[in-house]
Amino acid sequence: MNPSVPSVTVAVLIADSNRMQAQLLTSALRRRSEFKISTCPIDTSSILRAVAASPAKVVVLSLNHSIDVAGQMAALRQVHLSHPAVAKVLLVESYDRLLVLNAFRCGARGIFCIDNTHFRMLCRCIQQVADGQVWANTEQLRFLLDLVSEVPTLSVLNSRGQKLLTPREEQVVALVAEGLSNRNIALELVLSEHTVKKYLFRIFDKVGISTRVELVLYAVNHGDPGRAAWLAGMKAVPDS
């Protein structure tokens, strides 16, 4: 046996809305002995039927930016919820921060940009995600690392949709809603516990409540989650 050829064939399902592109990609991958290739349209029902008919180790979803991207991402998410053990690779022509974050949130194990990339790298990507690894380039990993290092904010609005709290108070509310203690909130925001308590008293007074439980409930019903306004180690958001 040739040691360069894997002993286990990886079943790969290609989901693509572009029939010509799917045929070209399928033909190229079928020349590789390590893969067993099948195809289907890129919609939830078609993918689920194809996986049920012929279980796949990897599903490659070729994203078509000219049609409903949200629908294609929803299909990725539904396939992930139905078959979490199946690795998913999103094949894209280009990407931005939002697309990368949404893809990984929807269950992708890899994002592969086909522009100016050698075909052998795609084969390597498929093989790696089949082996349980994650495929992402340096920029995509930076997007993910920036996300997990962010301090969340949670805008609290009144009945007229107006903000009630300062940016710093919104951060405190978001961290309370996540279940952090005053001590941990102080560590996260580089404040003293006494200062955190002062923020909480001000928040309670503005919102018209008196306990953390009431604050969490209020935040759930009136909150609007937003992007980070401040990162640990950087200049704090001023009150205004």
mmCIF file of C-alpha atoms in Angstrom:
data_model
loop_
_atom_site.group_PDB
_atom_site.id
_atom_site.type_symbol
_atom_site.label_atom_id
_atom_site.label_comp_id
_atom_site.label_asym_id
_atom_site.label_seq_id
_atom_site.Cartn_x
_atom_site.Cartn_y
_atom_site.Cartn_z
ATOM 1 C CA MET A 1 0.000 0.000 0.000
ATOM 2 C CA ASN A 2 1.227 3.491 -0.848
ATOM 3 C CA PRO A 3 1.951 5.189 2.499
ATOM 4 C CA SER A 4 0.982 8.575 1.046
ATOM 5 C CA VAL A 5 -2.610 7.426 0.482
ATOM 6 C CA PRO A 6 -4.881 7.463 3.590
ATOM 7 C CA SER A 7 -6.211 4.054 4.568
ATOM 8 C CA VAL A 8 -9.672 5.515 5.357
ATOM 9 C CA THR A 9 -11.758 7.162 2.649
ATOM 10 C CA VAL A 10 -13.474 10.379 3.756
ATOM 11 C CA ALA A 11 -17.101 10.746 2.628
ATOM 12 C CA VAL A 12 -17.593 14.350 1.478
ATOM 13 C CA LEU A 13 -20.891 16.012 0.540
ATOM 14 C CA ILE A 14 -20.628 19.135 -1.630
ATOM 15 C CA ALA A 15 -23.585 21.517 -1.340
ATOM 16 C CA ASP A 16 -23.552 24.150 -4.066
ATOM 17 C CA SER A 17 -26.122 26.347 -5.843
ATOM 18 C CA ASN A 18 -23.873 26.702 -8.900
ATOM 19 C CA ARG A 19 -24.200 23.499 -10.914
ATOM 20 C CA MET A 20 -21.164 24.170 -13.108
ATOM 21 C CA GLN A 21 -18.931 25.004 -10.157
ATOM 22 C CA ALA A 22 -20.181 21.944 -8.270
ATOM 23 C CA GLN A 23 -19.397 19.718 -11.251
ATOM 24 C CA LEU A 24 -15.884 21.117 -11.597
ATOM 25 C CA LEU A 25 -15.177 20.785 -7.896
ATOM 26 C CA THR A 26 -16.651 17.295 -7.768
ATOM 27 C CA SER A 27 -14.600 16.145 -10.767
ATOM 28 C CA ALA A 28 -11.409 17.480 -9.212
ATOM 29 C CA LEU A 29 -12.039 15.901 -5.812
ATOM 30 C CA ARG A 30 -13.063 12.557 -7.301
ATOM 31 C CA ARG A 31 -9.562 12.246 -8.730
ATOM 32 C CA ARG A 32 -8.341 12.062 -5.149
ATOM 33 C CA SER A 33 -8.484 8.524 -3.816
ATOM 34 C CA GLU A 34 -8.883 9.688 -0.194
ATOM 35 C CA PHE A 35 -12.335 11.161 -0.841
ATOM 36 C CA LYS A 36 -15.748 9.712 -1.700
ATOM 37 C CA ILE A 37 -17.774 12.563 -3.184
ATOM 38 C CA SER A 38 -21.516 13.245 -3.419
ATOM 39 C CA THR A 39 -23.362 16.476 -4.231
ATOM 40 C CA CYS A 40 -26.624 18.305 -3.510
ATOM 41 C CA PRO A 41 -28.104 21.835 -3.689
ATOM 42 C CA ILE A 42 -27.227 24.220 -0.871
ATOM 43 C CA ASP A 43 -30.520 24.283 1.022
ATOM 44 C CA THR A 44 -31.425 22.708 4.351
ATOM 45 C CA SER A 45 -33.804 19.998 3.158
ATOM 46 C CA SER A 46 -31.527 18.871 0.318
ATOM 47 C CA ILE A 47 -28.488 18.643 2.584
ATOM 48 C CA LEU A 48 -30.358 16.784 5.315
ATOM 49 C CA ARG A 49 -31.752 14.294 2.789
ATOM 50 C CA ALA A 50 -28.317 13.753 1.275
ATOM 51 C CA VAL A 51 -26.683 13.179 4.670
ATOM 52 C CA ALA A 52 -29.446 10.737 5.643
ATOM 53 C CA ALA A 53 -29.090 8.833 2.361
ATOM 54 C CA SER A 54 -25.302 8.667 2.425
ATOM 55 C CA PRO A 55 -23.694 9.706 5.732
ATOM 56 C CA ALA A 56 -20.885 12.204 5.206
ATOM 57 C CA LYS A 57 -17.847 12.891 7.333
ATOM 58 C CA VAL A 58 -17.520 16.409 5.907
ATOM 59 C CA VAL A 59 -20.065 18.740 4.301
ATOM 60 C CA VAL A 60 -18.571 21.436 2.067
ATOM 61 C CA LEU A 61 -21.009 24.317 1.579
ATOM 62 C CA SER A 62 -20.066 26.552 -1.338
ATOM 63 C CA LEU A 63 -21.416 29.980 -0.398
ATOM 64 C CA ASN A 64 -22.996 31.937 -3.245
ATOM 65 C CA HIS A 65 -22.702 35.635 -2.430
ATOM 66 C CA SER A 66 -25.119 36.594 -5.215
ATOM 67 C CA ILE A 67 -28.136 34.945 -3.567
ATOM 68 C CA ASP A 68 -29.599 34.771 -0.056
ATOM 69 C CA VAL A 69 -26.496 34.546 2.144
ATOM 70 C CA ALA A 70 -28.577 34.542 5.337
ATOM 71 C CA GLY A 71 -30.553 31.565 4.053
ATOM 72 C CA GLN A 72 -27.373 29.660 3.263
ATOM 73 C CA MET A 73 -25.992 30.393 6.740
ATOM 74 C CA ALA A 74 -29.302 29.233 8.226
ATOM 75 C CA ALA A 75 -28.890 25.997 6.286
ATOM 76 C CA LEU A 76 -25.404 25.584 7.758
ATOM 77 C CA ARG A 77 -26.793 26.107 11.264
ATOM 78 C CA GLN A 78 -29.677 23.662 10.794
ATOM 79 C CA VAL A 79 -27.367 20.979 9.413
ATOM 80 C CA HIS A 80 -25.061 21.503 12.381
ATOM 81 C CA LEU A 81 -27.927 21.148 14.866
ATOM 82 C CA SER A 82 -29.164 18.000 13.124
ATOM 83 C CA HIS A 83 -25.720 16.443 12.596
ATOM 84 C CA PRO A 84 -23.218 18.016 15.024
ATOM 85 C CA ALA A 85 -20.668 15.232 14.469
ATOM 86 C CA VAL A 86 -20.395 16.039 10.755
ATOM 87 C CA ALA A 87 -17.633 18.553 10.066
ATOM 88 C CA LYS A 88 -18.671 21.570 7.985
ATOM 89 C CA VAL A 89 -16.458 23.644 5.705
ATOM 90 C CA LEU A 90 -17.671 26.920 4.241
ATOM 91 C CA LEU A 91 -16.218 27.580 0.789
ATOM 92 C CA VAL A 92 -16.161 31.319 0.023
ATOM 93 C CA GLU A 93 -14.886 33.673 -2.662
ATOM 94 C CA SER A 94 -14.275 36.404 -0.068
ATOM 95 C CA TYR A 95 -15.072 37.066 3.568
ATOM 96 C CA ASP A 96 -15.288 39.764 6.209
ATOM 97 C CA ARG A 97 -15.346 39.758 10.000
ATOM 98 C CA LEU A 98 -19.105 39.297 10.286
ATOM 99 C CA LEU A 99 -19.173 36.382 7.854
ATOM 100 C CA VAL A 100 -16.344 34.603 9.691
ATOM 101 C CA LEU A 101 -17.978 35.025 13.101
ATOM 102 C CA ASN A 102 -21.396 33.934 11.824
ATOM 103 C CA ALA A 103 -19.925 30.900 10.066
ATOM 104 C CA PHE A 104 -18.234 29.591 13.199
ATOM 105 C CA ARG A 105 -21.314 30.397 15.297
ATOM 106 C CA CYS A 106 -23.381 28.352 12.837
ATOM 107 C CA GLY A 107 -21.129 25.329 13.286
ATOM 108 C CA ALA A 108 -18.439 25.624 10.610
ATOM 109 C CA ARG A 109 -15.147 23.887 11.411
ATOM 110 C CA GLY A 110 -13.334 25.650 8.629
ATOM 111 C CA ILE A 111 -13.572 28.552 6.183
ATOM 112 C CA PHE A 112 -11.743 28.124 2.903
ATOM 113 C CA CYS A 113 -11.286 31.021 0.471
ATOM 114 C CA ILE A 114 -11.021 29.656 -3.073
ATOM 115 C CA ASP A 115 -9.491 32.792 -4.622
ATOM 116 C CA ASN A 116 -5.794 32.422 -5.388
ATOM 117 C CA THR A 117 -5.515 29.225 -3.337
ATOM 118 C CA HIS A 118 -4.090 25.951 -4.591
ATOM 119 C CA PHE A 119 -6.494 23.027 -4.936
ATOM 120 C CA ARG A 120 -4.228 20.846 -2.810
ATOM 121 C CA MET A 121 -4.837 23.198 0.109
ATOM 122 C CA LEU A 122 -8.580 22.553 -0.150
ATOM 123 C CA CYS A 123 -7.898 18.811 0.027
ATOM 124 C CA ARG A 124 -5.765 19.423 3.101
ATOM 125 C CA CYS A 125 -8.535 21.541 4.645
ATOM 126 C CA ILE A 126 -11.119 18.789 4.140
ATOM 127 C CA GLN A 127 -8.781 16.162 5.556
ATOM 128 C CA GLN A 128 -7.968 18.251 8.633
ATOM 129 C CA VAL A 129 -11.569 19.038 9.576
ATOM 130 C CA ALA A 130 -12.401 15.357 9.021
ATOM 131 C CA ASP A 131 -9.703 14.612 11.599
ATOM 132 C CA GLY A 132 -11.381 16.934 14.110
ATOM 133 C CA GLN A 133 -9.216 20.008 13.564
ATOM 134 C CA VAL A 134 -10.198 23.585 12.745
ATOM 135 C CA TRP A 135 -9.185 25.274 9.495
ATOM 136 C CA ALA A 136 -8.771 29.047 9.729
ATOM 137 C CA ASN A 137 -6.137 31.493 8.573
ATOM 138 C CA THR A 138 -4.424 34.073 10.770
ATOM 139 C CA GLU A 139 -6.897 36.854 10.014
ATOM 140 C CA GLN A 140 -9.913 34.642 10.721
ATOM 141 C CA LEU A 141 -8.380 33.517 14.018
ATOM 142 C CA ARG A 142 -7.793 37.163 14.948
ATOM 143 C CA PHE A 143 -11.485 37.892 14.367
ATOM 144 C CA LEU A 144 -12.360 35.068 16.777
ATOM 145 C CA LEU A 145 -9.790 36.093 19.385
ATOM 146 C CA ASP A 146 -10.957 39.705 19.263
ATOM 147 C CA LEU A 147 -14.510 38.516 19.866
ATOM 148 C CA VAL A 148 -13.732 36.428 22.955
ATOM 149 C CA SER A 149 -11.613 39.230 24.451
ATOM 150 C CA GLU A 150 -14.366 41.817 24.152
ATOM 151 C CA VAL A 151 -16.234 43.119 27.159
ATOM 152 C CA PRO A 152 -19.931 42.933 26.232
ATOM 153 C CA THR A 153 -22.377 45.794 26.486
ATOM 154 C CA LEU A 154 -26.114 45.648 26.974
ATOM 155 C CA SER A 155 -28.145 48.736 26.204
ATOM 156 C CA VAL A 156 -31.098 49.239 28.553
ATOM 157 C CA LEU A 157 -33.894 51.218 26.934
ATOM 158 C CA ASN A 158 -37.026 52.881 28.257
ATOM 159 C CA SER A 159 -40.476 52.601 26.684
ATOM 160 C CA ARG A 160 -39.557 55.290 24.132
ATOM 161 C CA GLY A 161 -36.421 53.417 23.029
ATOM 162 C CA GLN A 162 -34.058 55.861 24.740
ATOM 163 C CA LYS A 163 -30.905 54.712 26.521
ATOM 164 C CA LEU A 164 -31.048 54.945 30.293
ATOM 165 C CA LEU A 165 -27.432 54.135 31.121
ATOM 166 C CA THR A 166 -23.905 55.324 30.349
ATOM 167 C CA PRO A 167 -21.608 53.033 28.302
ATOM 168 C CA ARG A 168 -19.805 51.916 31.481
ATOM 169 C CA GLU A 169 -23.094 51.151 33.241
ATOM 170 C CA GLU A 170 -24.164 49.114 30.205
ATOM 171 C CA GLN A 171 -21.011 47.017 30.597
ATOM 172 C CA VAL A 172 -21.789 46.398 34.248
ATOM 173 C CA VAL A 173 -25.345 45.316 33.375
ATOM 174 C CA ALA A 174 -24.066 42.926 30.696
ATOM 175 C CA LEU A 175 -21.608 41.302 33.103
ATOM 176 C CA VAL A 176 -24.256 41.010 35.838
ATOM 177 C CA ALA A 177 -26.550 39.358 33.285
ATOM 178 C CA GLU A 178 -23.749 36.875 32.524
ATOM 179 C CA GLY A 179 -23.667 35.908 36.203
ATOM 180 C CA LEU A 180 -20.411 37.585 37.283
ATOM 181 C CA SER A 181 -19.971 38.611 40.892
ATOM 182 C CA ASN A 182 -18.980 42.149 41.881
ATOM 183 C CA ARG A 183 -15.416 40.932 42.398
ATOM 184 C CA ASN A 184 -15.205 39.382 38.941
ATOM 185 C CA ILE A 185 -16.820 42.424 37.343
ATOM 186 C CA ALA A 186 -14.185 44.567 39.056
ATOM 187 C CA LEU A 187 -11.418 42.336 37.682
ATOM 188 C CA GLU A 188 -12.907 42.387 34.177
ATOM 189 C CA LEU A 189 -13.263 46.166 34.070
ATOM 190 C CA VAL A 190 -10.136 46.946 36.121
ATOM 191 C CA LEU A 191 -12.129 48.686 38.829
ATOM 192 C CA SER A 192 -12.441 48.336 42.592
ATOM 193 C CA GLU A 193 -15.352 46.380 44.029
ATOM 194 C CA HIS A 194 -16.470 49.580 45.750
ATOM 195 C CA THR A 195 -16.714 51.337 42.377
ATOM 196 C CA VAL A 196 -18.722 48.448 40.930
ATOM 197 C CA LYS A 197 -21.156 48.700 43.846
ATOM 198 C CA LYS A 198 -21.527 52.431 43.200
ATOM 199 C CA TYR A 199 -22.330 51.711 39.553
ATOM 200 C CA LEU A 200 -24.931 49.144 40.595
ATOM 201 C CA PHE A 201 -26.640 51.573 42.995
ATOM 202 C CA ARG A 202 -26.799 54.183 40.224
ATOM 203 C CA ILE A 203 -28.199 51.600 37.802
ATOM 204 C CA PHE A 204 -30.790 50.440 40.334
ATOM 205 C CA ASP A 205 -31.871 54.043 40.873
ATOM 206 C CA LYS A 206 -32.158 54.817 37.140
ATOM 207 C CA VAL A 207 -34.074 51.644 36.303
ATOM 208 C CA GLY A 208 -36.236 51.690 39.441
ATOM 209 C CA ILE A 209 -35.250 48.314 40.918
ATOM 210 C CA SER A 210 -33.418 47.185 44.048
ATOM 211 C CA THR A 211 -31.835 43.742 43.480
ATOM 212 C CA ARG A 212 -29.505 41.961 41.040
ATOM 213 C CA VAL A 213 -32.235 39.455 40.190
ATOM 214 C CA GLU A 214 -34.562 42.271 39.180
ATOM 215 C CA LEU A 215 -31.732 43.793 37.124
ATOM 216 C CA VAL A 216 -31.161 40.545 35.222
ATOM 217 C CA LEU A 217 -34.892 40.204 34.530
ATOM 218 C CA TYR A 218 -35.101 43.822 33.417
ATOM 219 C CA ALA A 219 -32.084 43.375 31.154
ATOM 220 C CA VAL A 220 -33.604 40.280 29.559
ATOM 221 C CA ASN A 221 -36.856 42.132 28.820
ATOM 222 C CA HIS A 222 -35.449 45.535 27.869
ATOM 223 C CA GLY A 223 -31.880 44.824 26.846
ATOM 224 C CA ASP A 224 -30.302 45.238 23.419
ATOM 225 C CA PRO A 225 -26.942 43.375 23.242
ATOM 226 C CA GLY A 226 -24.231 45.302 21.442
ATOM 227 C CA ARG A 227 -20.603 45.070 20.445
ATOM 228 C CA ALA A 228 -17.848 45.772 22.923
ATOM 229 C CA ALA A 229 -17.261 49.390 23.740
ATOM 230 C CA TRP A 230 -14.057 48.754 25.649
ATOM 231 C CA LEU A 231 -11.374 46.079 25.716
ATOM 232 C CA ALA A 232 -9.475 44.924 28.800
ATOM 233 C CA GLY A 233 -6.208 46.817 29.106
ATOM 234 C CA MET A 234 -7.352 49.716 26.923
ATOM 235 C CA LYS A 235 -8.675 53.125 27.878
ATOM 236 C CA ALA A 236 -11.962 52.874 29.722
ATOM 237 C CA VAL A 237 -15.197 54.129 28.241
ATOM 238 C CA PRO A 238 -15.987 57.492 29.839
ATOM 239 C CA ASP A 239 -19.298 58.122 31.488
ATOM 240 C CA SER A 240 -21.473 60.583 29.653
#
